[in-house]
Coordinates of C-alpha atoms in Angstrom, one line a residue:
X1 CA 139.1 79.5 81.7
X2 CA 137.8 77.4 84.6
X3 CA 137.0 73.7 84.1
X4 CA 134.5 73.7 87.0
X5 CA 131.3 71.7 86.7
X6 CA 128.3 73.9 86.3
X7 CA 126.4 74.7 89.5
X8 CA 123.1 73.6 88.0
X9 CA 121.4 72.8 91.2
X10 CA 119.2 69.9 92.5
X11 CA 116.3 70.7 90.2
X12 CA 118.5 70.7 87.1
X13 CA 120.1 67.4 88.0
X14 CA 116.7 65.9 88.6
X15 CA 115.5 67.1 85.2
X16 CA 118.5 65.4 83.5
X17 CA 118.0 62.2 85.5
X18 CA 114.3 62.2 84.7
X19 CA 114.9 62.7 81.0
X20 CA 117.3 59.8 81.0
X21 CA 114.9 57.6 82.9
X22 CA 112.1 58.3 80.4
X23 CA 114.2 57.5 77.4
X24 CA 115.7 54.4 78.9
X25 CA 112.2 53.2 80.1
X26 CA 111.0 53.5 76.5
X27 CA 113.8 51.2 75.3
X28 CA 115.7 53.9 73.5
X29 CA 118.7 55.0 75.5
X30 CA 120.6 58.1 74.5
X31 CA 122.6 57.6 71.4
X32 CA 126.4 58.0 71.7
X33 CA 126.1 61.1 69.5
X34 CA 123.2 62.7 71.4
X35 CA 123.7 66.4 71.6
X36 CA 124.5 67.8 75.0
X37 CA 122.2 70.7 75.6
X38 CA 121.9 73.1 78.5
X39 CA 119.3 75.8 79.1
X40 CA 119.5 78.9 81.3
X41 CA 116.3 80.6 82.4
X42 CA 115.9 83.8 84.4
X43 CA 112.4 82.6 85.6
X44 CA 110.9 79.3 86.7
X45 CA 110.2 76.8 84.0
X46 CA 106.5 77.1 84.8
X47 CA 106.4 80.6 83.5
X48 CA 104.5 80.5 80.3
X49 CA 107.1 81.7 77.8
X50 CA 109.9 79.6 79.3
X51 CA 107.6 76.6 79.7
X52 CA 107.3 76.3 75.9
X53 CA 111.1 76.1 75.5
X54 CA 111.4 73.6 78.4
X55 CA 108.6 71.4 76.9
X56 CA 110.3 71.2 73.5
X57 CA 113.7 70.4 75.1
X58 CA 112.1 67.6 77.2
X59 CA 110.5 66.2 74.1
X60 CA 113.9 66.0 72.3
X61 CA 115.4 64.4 75.4
X62 CA 112.7 61.8 75.6
X63 CA 113.4 60.8 72.0
X64 CA 117.1 60.4 72.9
X65 CA 118.2 63.2 70.6
X66 CA 119.7 65.3 73.4
X67 CA 121.0 65.1 76.9
X68 CA 119.3 68.0 78.7
X69 CA 120.1 69.9 81.8
X70 CA 118.8 73.4 82.8
X71 CA 119.1 76.1 85.4
X72 CA 116.2 78.3 86.3
X73 CA 115.8 81.5 88.3
X74 CA 119.2 82.7 87.2
X75 CA 119.7 86.4 87.9
X76 CA 121.0 88.7 85.2
X77 CA 124.1 89.3 87.2
X78 CA 124.8 85.5 87.4
X79 CA 123.8 84.6 83.9
X80 CA 127.3 85.1 82.4
X81 CA 128.9 82.8 84.9
X82 CA 126.4 80.0 84.3
X83 CA 126.8 80.3 80.5
X84 CA 130.6 79.9 80.9
X85 CA 130.3 77.0 83.2
X86 CA 128.0 75.1 80.9
X87 CA 130.4 75.9 78.0
X88 CA 133.4 74.7 80.0
X89 CA 131.5 71.5 80.9
X90 CA 131.3 70.6 77.2
X91 CA 127.7 71.3 76.4
X92 CA 127.4 71.6 72.6
X93 CA 124.2 73.7 72.5
X94 CA 123.2 76.3 75.1
X95 CA 119.8 78.0 75.1
X96 CA 118.2 80.7 77.1
X97 CA 116.8 84.2 77.0
X98 CA 119.1 87.2 77.0
X99 CA 116.8 90.2 76.7
X100 CA 118.3 92.0 79.6
X101 CA 122.0 91.0 79.1
X102 CA 122.7 91.0 75.4
X103 CA 126.3 92.3 75.7
X104 CA 127.4 89.9 78.3
X105 CA 125.9 86.9 76.5
X106 CA 127.4 87.8 73.2
X107 CA 130.8 88.2 74.9
X108 CA 130.6 84.7 76.4
X109 CA 129.6 83.3 73.0
X110 CA 132.7 84.9 71.4
X111 CA 134.9 83.3 73.9
X112 CA 133.5 79.8 73.1
X113 CA 133.3 79.7 69.2
X114 CA 132.9 75.9 69.2
X115 CA 129.8 76.0 71.3
X116 CA 126.4 76.7 69.7
X117 CA 124.3 79.4 71.4
X118 CA 120.6 79.8 70.5
X119 CA 119.2 82.7 72.6
X120 CA 115.9 84.5 72.8
X121 CA 116.9 88.0 71.6
X122 CA 115.5 91.1 70.0
X123 CA 118.7 91.6 67.9
X124 CA 120.5 89.9 65.1
X125 CA 122.7 86.7 65.1
X126 CA 126.4 87.1 65.7
X127 CA 129.0 85.1 63.8
X128 CA 130.1 82.5 64.2
X129 CA 127.9 80.8 66.8
X130 CA 125.3 83.1 68.4
X131 CA 121.9 82.4 66.9
X132 CA 118.6 84.1 68.0
X133 CA 115.0 83.1 68.3
X134 CA 111.8 84.8 69.4
X135 CA 108.1 83.9 69.8
X136 CA 106.8 85.0 66.5
X137 CA 103.2 84.1 67.2
X138 CA 101.7 87.2 65.7
X139 CA 99.7 85.1 63.2
X140 CA 97.6 83.2 65.8
X141 CA 97.5 86.4 67.8
X142 CA 95.8 88.1 64.8
X143 CA 93.3 85.2 64.7
X144 CA 92.5 85.6 68.4
X145 CA 92.0 89.3 67.8
X146 CA 89.3 88.4 65.2
X147 CA 87.5 86.4 67.9
X148 CA 87.8 89.2 70.5
X149 CA 86.5 91.8 68.0
X150 CA 83.4 89.8 67.4
X151 CA 82.9 89.0 71.1
X152 CA 83.0 92.5 72.6
X153 CA 79.7 94.2 73.2
X154 CA 81.0 97.4 74.6
X155 CA 83.6 97.8 71.8
X156 CA 86.3 98.2 74.5
X157 CA 89.0 95.7 74.8
X158 CA 91.6 95.8 77.6
X159 CA 95.3 94.7 77.1
X160 CA 97.8 94.1 79.9
X161 CA 101.3 93.4 78.9
X162 CA 104.6 92.8 80.7
X163 CA 107.2 95.1 79.0
X164 CA 106.8 97.2 75.8
X165 CA 109.5 95.2 74.0
X166 CA 109.3 93.9 70.4
X167 CA 108.4 90.3 71.3
X168 CA 105.4 91.6 73.3
X169 CA 104.5 94.5 71.0
X170 CA 104.2 92.5 67.8
X171 CA 101.7 90.1 69.4
X172 CA 99.6 92.9 70.8
X173 CA 99.6 94.8 67.5
X174 CA 98.6 91.8 65.6
X175 CA 95.8 91.1 68.0
X176 CA 94.6 94.6 67.6
X177 CA 94.8 94.4 63.8
X178 CA 92.7 91.2 63.9
X179 CA 90.1 92.7 66.1
X180 CA 89.8 95.8 63.9
X181 CA 89.4 93.6 60.8
X182 CA 86.0 92.4 62.0
X183 CA 85.1 95.4 64.2
X184 CA 86.3 98.8 63.0
X185 CA 84.6 100.4 66.0
X186 CA 86.6 98.6 68.7
X187 CA 88.8 100.7 71.0
X188 CA 91.7 99.5 73.1
X189 CA 93.0 100.2 76.6
X190 CA 96.7 99.3 76.8
X191 CA 99.0 99.1 79.9
X192 CA 102.4 97.5 80.6
X193 CA 103.1 96.5 84.2
X194 CA 106.9 96.5 83.7
X195 CA 107.3 93.0 85.1
X196 CA 107.3 89.5 83.6
X197 CA 105.6 88.1 86.7
X198 CA 103.4 90.2 89.0
X199 CA 99.9 88.7 88.9
X200 CA 98.5 91.1 91.5
X201 CA 99.7 94.2 89.5
X202 CA 98.3 92.7 86.3
X203 CA 95.0 91.9 88.0
X204 CA 94.8 95.5 89.3
X205 CA 95.4 96.9 85.9
X206 CA 92.7 94.6 84.4
X207 CA 90.2 95.7 87.0
X208 CA 90.9 99.4 86.1
X209 CA 90.2 98.6 82.4
X210 CA 87.0 96.8 83.2
X211 CA 85.9 99.8 85.2
X212 CA 86.5 101.8 82.1
X213 CA 84.2 99.6 80.0
X214 CA 86.4 96.7 78.8
X215 CA 84.4 93.5 78.4
X216 CA 87.1 91.4 76.8
X217 CA 90.7 91.2 78.1
X218 CA 93.9 90.3 76.4
X219 CA 95.8 88.3 79.0
X220 CA 99.5 88.7 78.0
X221 CA 100.4 88.3 81.7
X222 CA 99.2 86.1 84.5
X223 CA 96.6 87.8 86.7
X224 CA 94.5 89.2 84.0
X225 CA 92.4 86.1 83.5
X226 CA 91.8 85.9 87.3
X227 CA 90.4 89.4 87.1
X228 CA 88.2 88.4 84.2
X229 CA 86.8 85.4 86.2
X230 CA 85.9 87.7 89.1
X231 CA 84.1 90.2 86.9
X232 CA 82.5 87.7 84.6
X233 CA 84.1 89.0 81.4
X234 CA 85.9 87.1 78.7
X235 CA 89.7 86.8 78.1
X236 CA 92.2 85.9 75.3
X237 CA 95.2 83.8 76.3
X238 CA 98.8 84.0 75.1
X239 CA 101.6 81.5 74.6
X240 CA 99.9 78.7 76.6
X241 CA 96.4 77.3 76.8
X242 CA 94.9 78.2 80.3
X243 CA 91.3 77.5 79.4
X244 CA 91.1 74.5 81.8
X245 CA 92.2 76.9 84.7
X246 CA 89.6 79.5 83.7
X247 CA 86.5 77.7 82.4
X248 CA 83.9 79.7 80.7
X249 CA 86.3 82.6 80.4
X250 CA 89.1 82.0 77.8
X251 CA 87.6 82.5 74.4
X252 CA 90.8 81.5 72.5
X253 CA 94.6 81.5 72.9
X254 CA 97.6 82.0 70.6
X255 CA 99.9 79.1 71.3
X256 CA 103.7 79.0 70.9
X257 CA 105.4 75.8 69.9
X258 CA 109.2 75.7 70.2
X259 CA 109.6 72.2 68.9
X260 CA 110.5 73.3 65.3
X261 CA 113.1 75.7 66.5
X262 CA 114.7 73.3 68.9
X263 CA 114.7 70.4 66.5
X264 CA 116.3 72.6 63.7
X265 CA 119.1 73.7 66.1
X266 CA 119.8 70.2 67.4
X267 CA 119.9 68.8 63.9
X268 CA 122.4 71.5 62.8
X269 CA 124.7 70.8 65.8
X270 CA 124.5 67.1 65.3
X271 CA 125.3 67.3 61.6
X272 CA 128.1 69.7 62.0
X273 CA 126.3 72.3 59.9
X274 CA 125.5 74.8 62.7
X275 CA 126.1 78.5 62.0
X276 CA 124.8 81.7 63.4
X277 CA 121.2 82.2 62.2
X278 CA 117.8 83.8 63.0
X279 CA 115.5 80.9 64.1
X280 CA 112.6 83.2 64.6
X281 CA 110.8 82.1 61.4
X282 CA 110.4 78.6 62.9
X283 CA 107.8 80.1 65.3
X284 CA 105.6 80.9 62.3
X285 CA 102.4 78.8 61.7
X286 CA 103.7 77.4 58.5
X287 CA 106.5 75.6 60.5
X288 CA 104.1 74.5 63.2
X289 CA 105.6 77.1 65.6
X290 CA 102.3 78.7 66.3
X291 CA 98.6 77.7 66.5
X292 CA 95.3 78.9 67.8
X293 CA 92.9 77.1 70.2
X294 CA 89.4 78.3 70.6
X295 CA 86.5 77.3 72.8
X296 CA 83.7 76.3 70.5
X297 CA 81.2 76.5 73.4
X298 CA 82.0 80.2 73.7
X299 CA 82.8 81.3 70.2
X300 CA 80.0 81.2 67.6
X301 CA 80.4 78.7 64.7
X302 CA 80.3 81.5 62.0
X303 CA 83.2 83.3 63.8
X304 CA 85.2 80.1 64.0
X305 CA 84.6 79.6 60.3
X306 CA 85.9 83.0 59.5
X307 CA 89.0 82.4 61.6
X308 CA 89.7 79.1 59.9
X309 CA 89.4 80.7 56.5
X310 CA 91.9 83.4 57.5
X311 CA 94.2 80.8 59.0
X312 CA 94.1 78.9 55.7
X313 CA 95.1 82.1 53.9
X314 CA 98.0 82.6 56.3
X315 CA 99.2 79.1 55.8
X316 CA 99.0 79.3 52.0
X317 CA 100.8 82.6 51.9
X318 CA 97.7 84.4 50.5
X319 CA 97.5 86.6 53.6
X320 CA 100.4 88.1 55.6
X321 CA 100.1 89.3 59.2
X322 CA 102.1 92.5 59.6
X323 CA 105.0 92.3 62.1
X324 CA 104.8 95.6 64.0
X325 CA 107.3 95.9 66.9
X326 CA 106.2 99.4 67.9
X327 CA 104.7 99.9 71.3
X328 CA 100.9 99.8 71.2
X329 CA 99.0 102.6 72.8
X330 CA 95.5 103.1 74.1
X331 CA 93.0 104.7 71.7
X332 CA 92.1 108.2 72.7

């Protein structure tokens, strides 16, 4: 196996240097036992899903818990090489998303049993060192569905997704379930653009749904909220809060917080107790992994009260949001 230094690029090096500067400036330099962490992303760190992982890792770096470097825009064909280089360089914990390259990623993990891998995946952990996570924010998605179901006047809601894979499907299905709880008459138009980042295509799909009567849009992808602004309809956000970018448009958003997942994995590596596990549950609301933000200026107080009551039931365990990974379809 090669002992070459990872080709992490200028941006990755700057990220590591920035993290060190922030910690040092606060008077808390990295501890000698700070966990060495590397992340590998197939898209830019600004992309909403990846941004949440990057944010949590930067927070851990600023506390001095980890030394953090990352590579972004790594192609699927290059992903295995980058994984191996980070492992060879002595990084104790490697994170990323492997939805399109499960077999290659698991092969690399098997070759480095002393390295902890925590990867976004639709499948199960692999002993001894390959853990998985996912954005289980179906609970706040359900709550945003309640808001959308009350908001629609046409009883038609449009939904534009990236790919019909479990981590997208479960959020959309939960949203639909929440909307139907408060509005049994609501109908859904569903389309997947088969891309993680194609705002023009998402926008075009959204316009088609609005032409078909949708007056509330579920914006799983960038581009949908832009279309909503142009047509003067409302939208529901996903993963991040974009309400400041789309004023008077975003009713509510289901937010993903990766801090609980990252902190649990780092703690396990630091204590020597790490083992292959499913970290998905740390995205649940009870662990602080998910939350809802809503615009009180756009959502009536009585609707917000109903949402808060349901949220309390979710947190107490009195109400369970169904995890449905099946691909959602339009109502006929």
